[in-house]
PDB file of C-alpha atoms in Angstrom:
ATOM      1  CA  UNK A   1       0.000   0.000   0.000  1.00 44.00           C
ATOM      2  CA  UNK A   2       1.394   3.384  -0.994  1.00 53.00           C
ATOM      3  CA  UNK A   3       1.563   6.185   1.497  1.00 53.00           C
ATOM      4  CA  UNK A   4      -0.322   9.329   0.516  1.00 66.00           C
ATOM      5  CA  UNK A   5       1.933  12.103  -0.745  1.00 74.00           C
ATOM      6  CA  UNK A   6       2.428  14.682   1.958  1.00 77.00           C
ATOM      7  CA  UNK A   7       1.897  18.362   1.268  1.00 78.00           C
ATOM      8  CA  UNK A   8       5.409  19.579   1.904  1.00 84.00           C
ATOM      9  CA  UNK A   9       6.175  23.098   0.753  1.00 88.00           C
ATOM     10  CA  UNK A  10       8.935  21.814  -1.565  1.00 91.00           C
ATOM     11  CA  UNK A  11       6.649  19.210  -3.153  1.00 93.00           C
ATOM     12  CA  UNK A  12       4.039  21.889  -3.781  1.00 92.00           C
ATOM     13  CA  UNK A  13       6.736  24.107  -5.283  1.00 93.00           C
ATOM     14  CA  UNK A  14       7.759  21.356  -7.711  1.00 94.00           C
ATOM     15  CA  UNK A  15       4.135  20.612  -8.617  1.00 94.00           C
ATOM     16  CA  UNK A  16       3.497  24.275  -9.172  1.00 93.00           C
ATOM     17  CA  UNK A  17       6.458  24.401 -11.521  1.00 93.00           C
ATOM     18  CA  UNK A  18       5.092  21.461 -13.502  1.00 94.00           C
ATOM     19  CA  UNK A  19       1.598  22.955 -13.555  1.00 93.00           C
ATOM     20  CA  UNK A  20       2.840  26.236 -14.999  1.00 92.00           C
ATOM     21  CA  UNK A  21       3.125  24.334 -18.289  1.00 90.00           C
ATOM     22  CA  UNK A  22       1.813  20.808 -17.762  1.00 90.00           C
ATOM     23  CA  UNK A  23       2.390  19.467 -21.271  1.00 90.00           C
ATOM     24  CA  UNK A  24       6.082  20.341 -21.403  1.00 92.00           C
ATOM     25  CA  UNK A  25       8.822  17.832 -20.643  1.00 95.00           C
ATOM     26  CA  UNK A  26      11.329  19.209 -18.147  1.00 94.00           C
ATOM     27  CA  UNK A  27      14.893  18.488 -17.112  1.00 94.00           C
ATOM     28  CA  UNK A  28      15.948  18.029 -13.492  1.00 94.00           C
ATOM     29  CA  UNK A  29      18.422  20.907 -13.591  1.00 93.00           C
ATOM     30  CA  UNK A  30      15.846  23.304 -15.052  1.00 93.00           C
ATOM     31  CA  UNK A  31      13.322  22.398 -12.359  1.00 95.00           C
ATOM     32  CA  UNK A  32      16.040  22.873  -9.766  1.00 94.00           C
ATOM     33  CA  UNK A  33      16.857  26.354 -11.095  1.00 92.00           C
ATOM     34  CA  UNK A  34      13.247  27.475 -11.403  1.00 93.00           C
ATOM     35  CA  UNK A  35      12.220  26.218  -7.990  1.00 93.00           C
ATOM     36  CA  UNK A  36      15.561  27.063  -6.347  1.00 92.00           C
ATOM     37  CA  UNK A  37      15.649  23.572  -4.882  1.00 93.00           C
ATOM     38  CA  UNK A  38      18.944  21.717  -4.573  1.00 92.00           C
ATOM     39  CA  UNK A  39      19.361  18.334  -6.238  1.00 91.00           C
ATOM     40  CA  UNK A  40      19.322  16.692  -2.809  1.00 92.00           C
ATOM     41  CA  UNK A  41      15.812  18.001  -2.213  1.00 93.00           C
ATOM     42  CA  UNK A  42      14.472  17.807  -5.740  1.00 94.00           C
ATOM     43  CA  UNK A  43      15.269  14.202  -6.679  1.00 94.00           C
ATOM     44  CA  UNK A  44      13.600  12.490  -3.702  1.00 92.00           C
ATOM     45  CA  UNK A  45      10.467  14.517  -4.582  1.00 93.00           C
ATOM     46  CA  UNK A  46      10.667  13.438  -8.220  1.00 94.00           C
ATOM     47  CA  UNK A  47      11.163   9.795  -7.150  1.00 92.00           C
ATOM     48  CA  UNK A  48       8.080   9.977  -4.912  1.00 91.00           C
ATOM     49  CA  UNK A  49       5.989  11.608  -7.628  1.00 93.00           C
ATOM     50  CA  UNK A  50       7.039   8.936 -10.128  1.00 93.00           C
ATOM     51  CA  UNK A  51       6.279   6.171  -7.597  1.00 90.00           C
ATOM     52  CA  UNK A  52       2.767   7.579  -7.213  1.00 91.00           C
ATOM     53  CA  UNK A  53       2.475   7.710 -11.012  1.00 92.00           C
ATOM     54  CA  UNK A  54       1.975  11.457 -10.952  1.00 94.00           C
ATOM     55  CA  UNK A  55       5.043  11.818 -13.098  1.00 94.00           C
ATOM     56  CA  UNK A  56       6.139  10.165 -16.316  1.00 95.00           C
ATOM     57  CA  UNK A  57       9.762  10.005 -17.297  1.00 95.00           C
ATOM     58  CA  UNK A  58      11.754   9.521 -20.476  1.00 95.00           C
ATOM     59  CA  UNK A  59      15.311   9.748 -21.684  1.00 95.00           C
ATOM     60  CA  UNK A  60      16.455  12.133 -24.379  1.00 91.00           C
ATOM     61  CA  UNK A  61      19.777  12.177 -26.161  1.00 88.00           C
ATOM     62  CA  UNK A  62      20.562  15.783 -26.984  1.00 81.00           C
ATOM     63  CA  UNK A  63      24.080  15.582 -28.353  1.00 82.00           C
ATOM     64  CA  UNK A  64      26.228  12.637 -29.309  1.00 83.00           C
ATOM     65  CA  UNK A  65      29.022  12.223 -26.774  1.00 84.00           C
ATOM     66  CA  UNK A  66      27.036  13.763 -23.942  1.00 87.00           C
ATOM     67  CA  UNK A  67      24.956  11.768 -21.483  1.00 89.00           C
ATOM     68  CA  UNK A  68      21.222  11.449 -22.201  1.00 92.00           C
ATOM     69  CA  UNK A  69      18.929  13.577 -20.069  1.00 93.00           C
ATOM     70  CA  UNK A  70      16.108  12.337 -17.929  1.00 95.00           C
ATOM     71  CA  UNK A  71      12.903  14.258 -18.587  1.00 95.00           C
ATOM     72  CA  UNK A  72       9.778  14.607 -16.556  1.00 96.00           C
ATOM     73  CA  UNK A  73       6.162  15.513 -17.164  1.00 95.00           C
ATOM     74  CA  UNK A  74       2.982  15.195 -15.120  1.00 95.00           C
ATOM     75  CA  UNK A  75       0.614  12.399 -16.113  1.00 94.00           C
ATOM     76  CA  UNK A  76      -3.112  13.093 -16.527  1.00 94.00           C
ATOM     77  CA  UNK A  77      -3.684  11.752 -13.020  1.00 92.00           C
ATOM     78  CA  UNK A  78      -0.723  13.757 -11.809  1.00 92.00           C
ATOM     79  CA  UNK A  79      -2.134  17.005 -13.222  1.00 94.00           C
ATOM     80  CA  UNK A  80      -5.463  16.386 -11.507  1.00 93.00           C
ATOM     81  CA  UNK A  81      -3.897  15.437  -8.184  1.00 92.00           C
ATOM     82  CA  UNK A  82      -1.329  18.241  -8.345  1.00 92.00           C
ATOM     83  CA  UNK A  83      -4.048  20.844  -9.056  1.00 92.00           C
ATOM     84  CA  UNK A  84      -5.975  19.550  -6.085  1.00 90.00           C
ATOM     85  CA  UNK A  85      -2.971  19.604  -3.774  1.00 90.00           C
ATOM     86  CA  UNK A  86      -1.814  23.059  -4.845  1.00 89.00           C
ATOM     87  CA  UNK A  87      -5.361  24.394  -4.510  1.00 88.00           C
ATOM     88  CA  UNK A  88      -5.697  22.940  -1.002  1.00 85.00           C
ATOM     89  CA  UNK A  89      -2.451  24.572   0.021  1.00 83.00           C
ATOM     90  CA  UNK A  90      -3.354  27.919  -1.510  1.00 80.00           C
ATOM     91  CA  UNK A  91      -6.722  27.814   0.311  1.00 77.00           C
ATOM     92  CA  UNK A  92      -4.973  27.376   3.622  1.00 73.00           C
ATOM     93  CA  UNK A  93      -2.798  30.439   2.949  1.00 63.00           C
ATOM     94  CA  UNK A  94      -3.897  34.067   3.241  1.00 59.00           C
ATOM     95  CA  UNK A  95      -5.116  35.449  -0.107  1.00 55.00           C
ATOM     96  CA  UNK A  96      -2.145  37.763  -0.708  1.00 52.00           C
ATOM     97  CA  UNK A  97       0.274  34.860  -0.171  1.00 49.00           C
ATOM     98  CA  UNK A  98      -1.575  32.549  -2.577  1.00 47.00           C
ATOM     99  CA  UNK A  99       0.642  30.418  -4.785  1.00 52.00           C
ATOM    100  CA  UNK A 100       1.290  31.671  -8.265  1.00 52.00           C
ATOM    101  CA  UNK A 101       0.264  29.636 -11.270  1.00 48.00           C
ATOM    102  CA  UNK A 102      -2.703  27.929  -9.632  1.00 48.00           C
ATOM    103  CA  UNK A 103      -5.751  28.356 -11.762  1.00 44.00           C
ATOM    104  CA  UNK A 104      -9.044  28.026  -9.949  1.00 41.00           C
TER     105      UNK A 104
ATOM    106  CA  UNK B   1      41.816  24.564 -11.801  1.00 50.00           C
ATOM    107  CA  UNK B   2      38.129  25.045 -12.615  1.00 51.00           C
ATOM    108  CA  UNK B   3      38.237  22.093 -14.974  1.00 57.00           C
ATOM    109  CA  UNK B   4      39.858  19.990 -12.262  1.00 71.00           C
ATOM    110  CA  UNK B   5      37.150  20.867  -9.745  1.00 76.00           C
ATOM    111  CA  UNK B   6      34.458  19.745 -12.199  1.00 78.00           C
ATOM    112  CA  UNK B   7      36.343  16.560 -12.932  1.00 80.00           C
ATOM    113  CA  UNK B   8      36.737  15.812  -9.213  1.00 81.00           C
ATOM    114  CA  UNK B   9      33.038  16.523  -8.675  1.00 80.00           C
ATOM    115  CA  UNK B  10      32.071  14.254 -11.525  1.00 82.00           C
ATOM    116  CA  UNK B  11      34.414  11.508 -10.301  1.00 83.00           C
ATOM    117  CA  UNK B  12      33.015  11.717  -6.776  1.00 81.00           C
ATOM    118  CA  UNK B  13      29.451  11.430  -7.998  1.00 83.00           C
ATOM    119  CA  UNK B  14      30.373   8.528 -10.313  1.00 85.00           C
ATOM    120  CA  UNK B  15      31.959   6.699  -7.384  1.00 82.00           C
ATOM    121  CA  UNK B  16      28.843   7.200  -5.265  1.00 81.00           C
ATOM    122  CA  UNK B  17      26.621   6.173  -8.181  1.00 82.00           C
ATOM    123  CA  UNK B  18      28.559   2.938  -8.690  1.00 82.00           C
ATOM    124  CA  UNK B  19      27.721   1.936  -5.116  1.00 77.00           C
ATOM    125  CA  UNK B  20      24.100   3.081  -5.239  1.00 79.00           C
ATOM    126  CA  UNK B  21      21.319   0.456  -4.967  1.00 80.00           C
ATOM    127  CA  UNK B  22      20.176  -0.969  -8.297  1.00 81.00           C
ATOM    128  CA  UNK B  23      16.554  -0.192  -7.421  1.00 81.00           C
ATOM    129  CA  UNK B  24      17.316   3.482  -7.950  1.00 85.00           C
ATOM    130  CA  UNK B  25      19.643   2.991 -10.924  1.00 87.00           C
ATOM    131  CA  UNK B  26      17.500   5.136 -13.243  1.00 90.00           C
ATOM    132  CA  UNK B  27      17.536   8.064 -10.822  1.00 91.00           C
ATOM    133  CA  UNK B  28      21.213   7.674 -10.115  1.00 90.00           C
ATOM    134  CA  UNK B  29      21.907   7.824 -13.854  1.00 90.00           C
ATOM    135  CA  UNK B  30      19.601  10.837 -14.159  1.00 92.00           C
ATOM    136  CA  UNK B  31      21.463  12.848 -11.510  1.00 91.00           C
ATOM    137  CA  UNK B  32      24.835  11.850 -12.882  1.00 89.00           C
ATOM    138  CA  UNK B  33      23.843  12.711 -16.449  1.00 90.00           C
ATOM    139  CA  UNK B  34      22.375  16.054 -15.449  1.00 91.00           C
ATOM    140  CA  UNK B  35      25.688  17.100 -13.908  1.00 89.00           C
ATOM    141  CA  UNK B  36      27.075  17.450 -17.423  1.00 88.00           C
ATOM    142  CA  UNK B  37      24.508  20.151 -18.201  1.00 90.00           C
ATOM    143  CA  UNK B  38      25.057  22.240 -15.082  1.00 89.00           C
ATOM    144  CA  UNK B  39      26.566  25.485 -16.336  1.00 85.00           C
ATOM    145  CA  UNK B  40      29.065  26.707 -13.777  1.00 85.00           C
ATOM    146  CA  UNK B  41      31.454  24.648 -11.706  1.00 84.00           C
ATOM    147  CA  UNK B  42      30.280  25.947  -8.372  1.00 84.00           C
ATOM    148  CA  UNK B  43      26.712  24.888  -9.154  1.00 87.00           C
ATOM    149  CA  UNK B  44      28.042  21.556 -10.472  1.00 87.00           C
ATOM    150  CA  UNK B  45      29.870  21.017  -7.199  1.00 86.00           C
ATOM    151  CA  UNK B  46      26.723  21.664  -5.155  1.00 88.00           C
ATOM    152  CA  UNK B  47      24.643  19.589  -7.578  1.00 90.00           C
ATOM    153  CA  UNK B  48      27.027  16.654  -7.050  1.00 88.00           C
ATOM    154  CA  UNK B  49      27.010  17.124  -3.272  1.00 87.00           C
ATOM    155  CA  UNK B  50      23.209  17.114  -3.188  1.00 90.00           C
ATOM    156  CA  UNK B  51      23.132  14.069  -5.454  1.00 90.00           C
ATOM    157  CA  UNK B  52      25.569  12.187  -3.220  1.00 89.00           C
ATOM    158  CA  UNK B  53      23.239  12.985  -0.312  1.00 88.00           C
ATOM    159  CA  UNK B  54      20.318  11.514  -2.265  1.00 89.00           C
ATOM    160  CA  UNK B  55      22.336   8.396  -3.111  1.00 88.00           C
ATOM    161  CA  UNK B  56      23.177   7.951   0.578  1.00 86.00           C
ATOM    162  CA  UNK B  57      19.491   8.252   1.372  1.00 84.00           C
ATOM    163  CA  UNK B  58      18.668   5.647  -1.299  1.00 83.00           C
ATOM    164  CA  UNK B  59      21.275   3.319   0.212  1.00 82.00           C
ATOM    165  CA  UNK B  60      19.811   3.844   3.689  1.00 80.00           C
ATOM    166  CA  UNK B  61      16.336   2.970   2.344  1.00 77.00           C
ATOM    167  CA  UNK B  62      17.765  -0.183   0.768  1.00 75.00           C
ATOM    168  CA  UNK B  63      19.468  -1.130   4.040  1.00 72.00           C
ATOM    169  CA  UNK B  64      16.209  -0.678   5.927  1.00 71.00           C
ATOM    170  CA  UNK B  65      14.349  -2.809   3.411  1.00 68.00           C
ATOM    171  CA  UNK B  66      16.773  -5.762   3.470  1.00 62.00           C
ATOM    172  CA  UNK B  67      16.247  -6.740   7.149  1.00 61.00           C
ATOM    173  CA  UNK B  68      12.488  -6.754   6.544  1.00 58.00           C
ATOM    174  CA  UNK B  69      12.971  -9.172   3.688  1.00 56.00           C
ATOM    175  CA  UNK B  70      15.353 -11.243   5.826  1.00 58.00           C
ATOM    176  CA  UNK B  71      12.869 -11.361   8.683  1.00 61.00           C
ATOM    177  CA  UNK B  72      10.122 -12.672   6.424  1.00 67.00           C
ATOM    178  CA  UNK B  73      12.287 -15.459   5.044  1.00 71.00           C
ATOM    179  CA  UNK B  74      13.592 -16.235   8.539  1.00 70.00           C
ATOM    180  CA  UNK B  75      10.034 -16.659   9.833  1.00 72.00           C
ATOM    181  CA  UNK B  76       9.211 -18.893   6.866  1.00 76.00           C
ATOM    182  CA  UNK B  77      12.327 -21.021   7.329  1.00 78.00           C
ATOM    183  CA  UNK B  78      11.832 -21.346  11.083  1.00 79.00           C
ATOM    184  CA  UNK B  79       8.278 -22.508  10.389  1.00 82.00           C
ATOM    185  CA  UNK B  80       9.597 -25.136   7.974  1.00 83.00           C
ATOM    186  CA  UNK B  81      12.167 -26.377  10.519  1.00 85.00           C
ATOM    187  CA  UNK B  82       9.397 -26.686  13.119  1.00 86.00           C
ATOM    188  CA  UNK B  83       7.259 -28.541  10.585  1.00 87.00           C
ATOM    189  CA  UNK B  84      10.153 -30.957  10.109  1.00 87.00           C
ATOM    190  CA  UNK B  85      10.351 -31.480  13.877  1.00 88.00           C
ATOM    191  CA  UNK B  86       6.585 -32.090  13.999  1.00 89.00           C
ATOM    192  CA  UNK B  87       6.918 -34.658  11.185  1.00 89.00           C
ATOM    193  CA  UNK B  88       9.665 -36.406  13.180  1.00 89.00           C
ATOM    194  CA  UNK B  89       7.437 -36.329  16.274  1.00 89.00           C
ATOM    195  CA  UNK B  90       4.565 -37.909  14.362  1.00 90.00           C
ATOM    196  CA  UNK B  91       6.916 -40.641  13.038  1.00 89.00           C
ATOM    197  CA  UNK B  92       8.150 -41.253  16.606  1.00 88.00           C
ATOM    198  CA  UNK B  93       4.600 -41.505  17.940  1.00 88.00           C
ATOM    199  CA  UNK B  94       3.542 -43.851  15.132  1.00 89.00           C
ATOM    200  CA  UNK B  95       6.639 -46.001  15.743  1.00 87.00           C
ATOM    201  CA  UNK B  96       5.898 -46.114  19.482  1.00 86.00           C
ATOM    202  CA  UNK B  97       2.334 -47.228  18.792  1.00 88.00           C
ATOM    203  CA  UNK B  98       3.595 -50.046  16.560  1.00 87.00           C
ATOM    204  CA  UNK B  99       6.173 -50.947  19.220  1.00 83.00           C
ATOM    205  CA  UNK B 100       3.527 -51.091  21.959  1.00 84.00           C
ATOM    206  CA  UNK B 101       1.244 -53.155  19.699  1.00 86.00           C
ATOM    207  CA  UNK B 102       4.076 -55.656  19.080  1.00 83.00           C
ATOM    208  CA  UNK B 103       4.739 -55.945  22.821  1.00 81.00           C
ATOM    209  CA  UNK B 104       1.043 -56.531  23.420  1.00 82.00           C
ATOM    210  CA  UNK B 105       0.975 -59.286  20.782  1.00 83.00           C
ATOM    211  CA  UNK B 106       4.047 -60.958  22.332  1.00 77.00           C
ATOM    212  CA  UNK B 107       2.489 -60.615  25.790  1.00 78.00           C
ATOM    213  CA  UNK B 108       5.511 -58.690  27.086  1.00 75.00           C
ATOM    214  CA  UNK B 109       5.865 -55.862  29.629  1.00 75.00           C
ATOM    215  CA  UNK B 110       8.150 -52.926  28.809  1.00 71.00           C
ATOM    216  CA  UNK B 111      10.429 -53.962  31.683  1.00 73.00           C
ATOM    217  CA  UNK B 112      10.883 -57.391  30.040  1.00 74.00           C
ATOM    218  CA  UNK B 113      12.289 -55.904  26.835  1.00 75.00           C
ATOM    219  CA  UNK B 114      16.037 -56.164  26.489  1.00 79.00           C
ATOM    220  CA  UNK B 115      18.155 -53.067  25.962  1.00 77.00           C
ATOM    221  CA  UNK B 116      19.370 -54.344  22.566  1.00 80.00           C
ATOM    222  CA  UNK B 117      15.738 -54.566  21.391  1.00 80.00           C
ATOM    223  CA  UNK B 118      15.056 -51.031  22.626  1.00 81.00           C
ATOM    224  CA  UNK B 119      18.106 -49.792  20.802  1.00 83.00           C
ATOM    225  CA  UNK B 120      16.977 -51.578  17.665  1.00 85.00           C
ATOM    226  CA  UNK B 121      13.661 -49.684  17.853  1.00 85.00           C
ATOM    227  CA  UNK B 122      15.515 -46.370  18.213  1.00 87.00           C
ATOM    228  CA  UNK B 123      17.779 -47.347  15.326  1.00 89.00           C
ATOM    229  CA  UNK B 124      14.750 -48.023  13.090  1.00 89.00           C
ATOM    230  CA  UNK B 125      13.296 -44.628  14.034  1.00 89.00           C
ATOM    231  CA  UNK B 126      16.591 -42.922  13.250  1.00 90.00           C
ATOM    232  CA  UNK B 127      16.745 -44.666   9.874  1.00 91.00           C
ATOM    233  CA  UNK B 128      13.200 -43.424   9.141  1.00 91.00           C
ATOM    234  CA  UNK B 129      14.238 -39.849   9.993  1.00 91.00           C
ATOM    235  CA  UNK B 130      17.276 -40.161   7.799  1.00 91.00           C
ATOM    236  CA  UNK B 131      15.188 -41.435   4.869  1.00 91.00           C
ATOM    237  CA  UNK B 132      12.664 -38.580   5.263  1.00 90.00           C
ATOM    238  CA  UNK B 133      15.410 -35.959   5.618  1.00 89.00           C
ATOM    239  CA  UNK B 134      17.222 -37.245   2.531  1.00 89.00           C
ATOM    240  CA  UNK B 135      14.005 -37.394   0.497  1.00 89.00           C
ATOM    241  CA  UNK B 136      13.047 -33.818   1.472  1.00 86.00           C
ATOM    242  CA  UNK B 137      16.517 -32.284   1.126  1.00 87.00           C
ATOM    243  CA  UNK B 138      16.099 -31.072  -2.458  1.00 84.00           C
ATOM    244  CA  UNK B 139      12.537 -29.804  -2.320  1.00 84.00           C
ATOM    245  CA  UNK B 140      12.125 -28.752   1.306  1.00 86.00           C
ATOM    246  CA  UNK B 141      15.564 -28.173   2.735  1.00 86.00           C
ATOM    247  CA  UNK B 142      14.381 -26.579   5.969  1.00 86.00           C
ATOM    248  CA  UNK B 143      11.810 -29.322   6.678  1.00 87.00           C
ATOM    249  CA  UNK B 144      14.658 -31.768   6.198  1.00 89.00           C
ATOM    250  CA  UNK B 145      16.771 -29.772   8.681  1.00 88.00           C
ATOM    251  CA  UNK B 146      13.886 -29.926  11.181  1.00 88.00           C
ATOM    252  CA  UNK B 147      13.601 -33.722  10.841  1.00 89.00           C
ATOM    253  CA  UNK B 148      17.364 -34.124  11.196  1.00 90.00           C
ATOM    254  CA  UNK B 149      17.480 -31.915  14.296  1.00 89.00           C
ATOM    255  CA  UNK B 150      14.670 -33.909  15.907  1.00 89.00           C
ATOM    256  CA  UNK B 151      16.494 -37.157  15.041  1.00 89.00           C
ATOM    257  CA  UNK B 152      19.756 -35.862  16.478  1.00 88.00           C
ATOM    258  CA  UNK B 153      18.038 -34.693  19.668  1.00 87.00           C
ATOM    259  CA  UNK B 154      16.465 -38.104  20.092  1.00 86.00           C
ATOM    260  CA  UNK B 155      19.774 -39.838  19.502  1.00 86.00           C
ATOM    261  CA  UNK B 156      21.489 -37.572  22.032  1.00 85.00           C
ATOM    262  CA  UNK B 157      18.844 -38.282  24.662  1.00 84.00           C
ATOM    263  CA  UNK B 158      19.172 -42.053  24.008  1.00 83.00           C
ATOM    264  CA  UNK B 159      22.968 -41.880  24.376  1.00 83.00           C
ATOM    265  CA  UNK B 160      22.604 -39.944  27.644  1.00 81.00           C
ATOM    266  CA  UNK B 161      20.058 -42.456  28.982  1.00 79.00           C
ATOM    267  CA  UNK B 162      22.160 -45.482  27.975  1.00 76.00           C
ATOM    268  CA  UNK B 163      25.350 -44.085  29.520  1.00 76.00           C
ATOM    269  CA  UNK B 164      23.476 -43.437  32.772  1.00 73.00           C
ATOM    270  CA  UNK B 165      21.995 -46.988  32.655  1.00 67.00           C
ATOM    271  CA  UNK B 166      25.388 -48.592  32.035  1.00 63.00           C
ATOM    272  CA  UNK B 167      26.818 -46.860  35.144  1.00 57.00           C
TER     273      UNK B 167
END
């Protein structure tokens, strides 16, 4: 039985980043830069999201001679669940501190 | 100098990745691969440090999972050994019933039976255990171990009794 994903601020931050453009595939380093999360924080979140099937992954070879890059995108279920989680969090915050990128 | 720092960083992360649990191989490869695309060396250094932290966490998770798996198999194996001992007990009880029936037919009391005949009965029981243990060794190793242990215990108790009787 899988444990329910907890609403940690960093997880919400990552989800928010994905939700800003849900159809786009993203690289780990880009997510790290945009969310200002270190790799040590980001990757465990990505692993958990993938385990819960909120995230789909694929490999992309950009240049020959350079390592392929792991890419991430929210699944349909992931988008739904992420919207719900981000909305719940934004509800619990005062209006002027509401999270950006969350469409009601 | 800058190039060296990046190389050291990359080498460190590769070393950690080589020892990372296979369950997280995809993620290990992802972090290692991404290092190549980190622009500046300072960021690359911190990226590698963070990644090593994640790999350590993955290894800790793996270490925590292994004892659980071991415990499950240990419980299963202990159960099989006990089953083997129960099988040996049933054989012993069945043998004793046959032995008592034979004495009844011969009209003998247990005190009338000679020690050599008693030992013969124990020997037959031990042979039965040996046959069962050998037959089960390939398919049910731990049941076989249980039968053997019960047989050995019985033999030890017989030896102790006989040595006391001889004195």
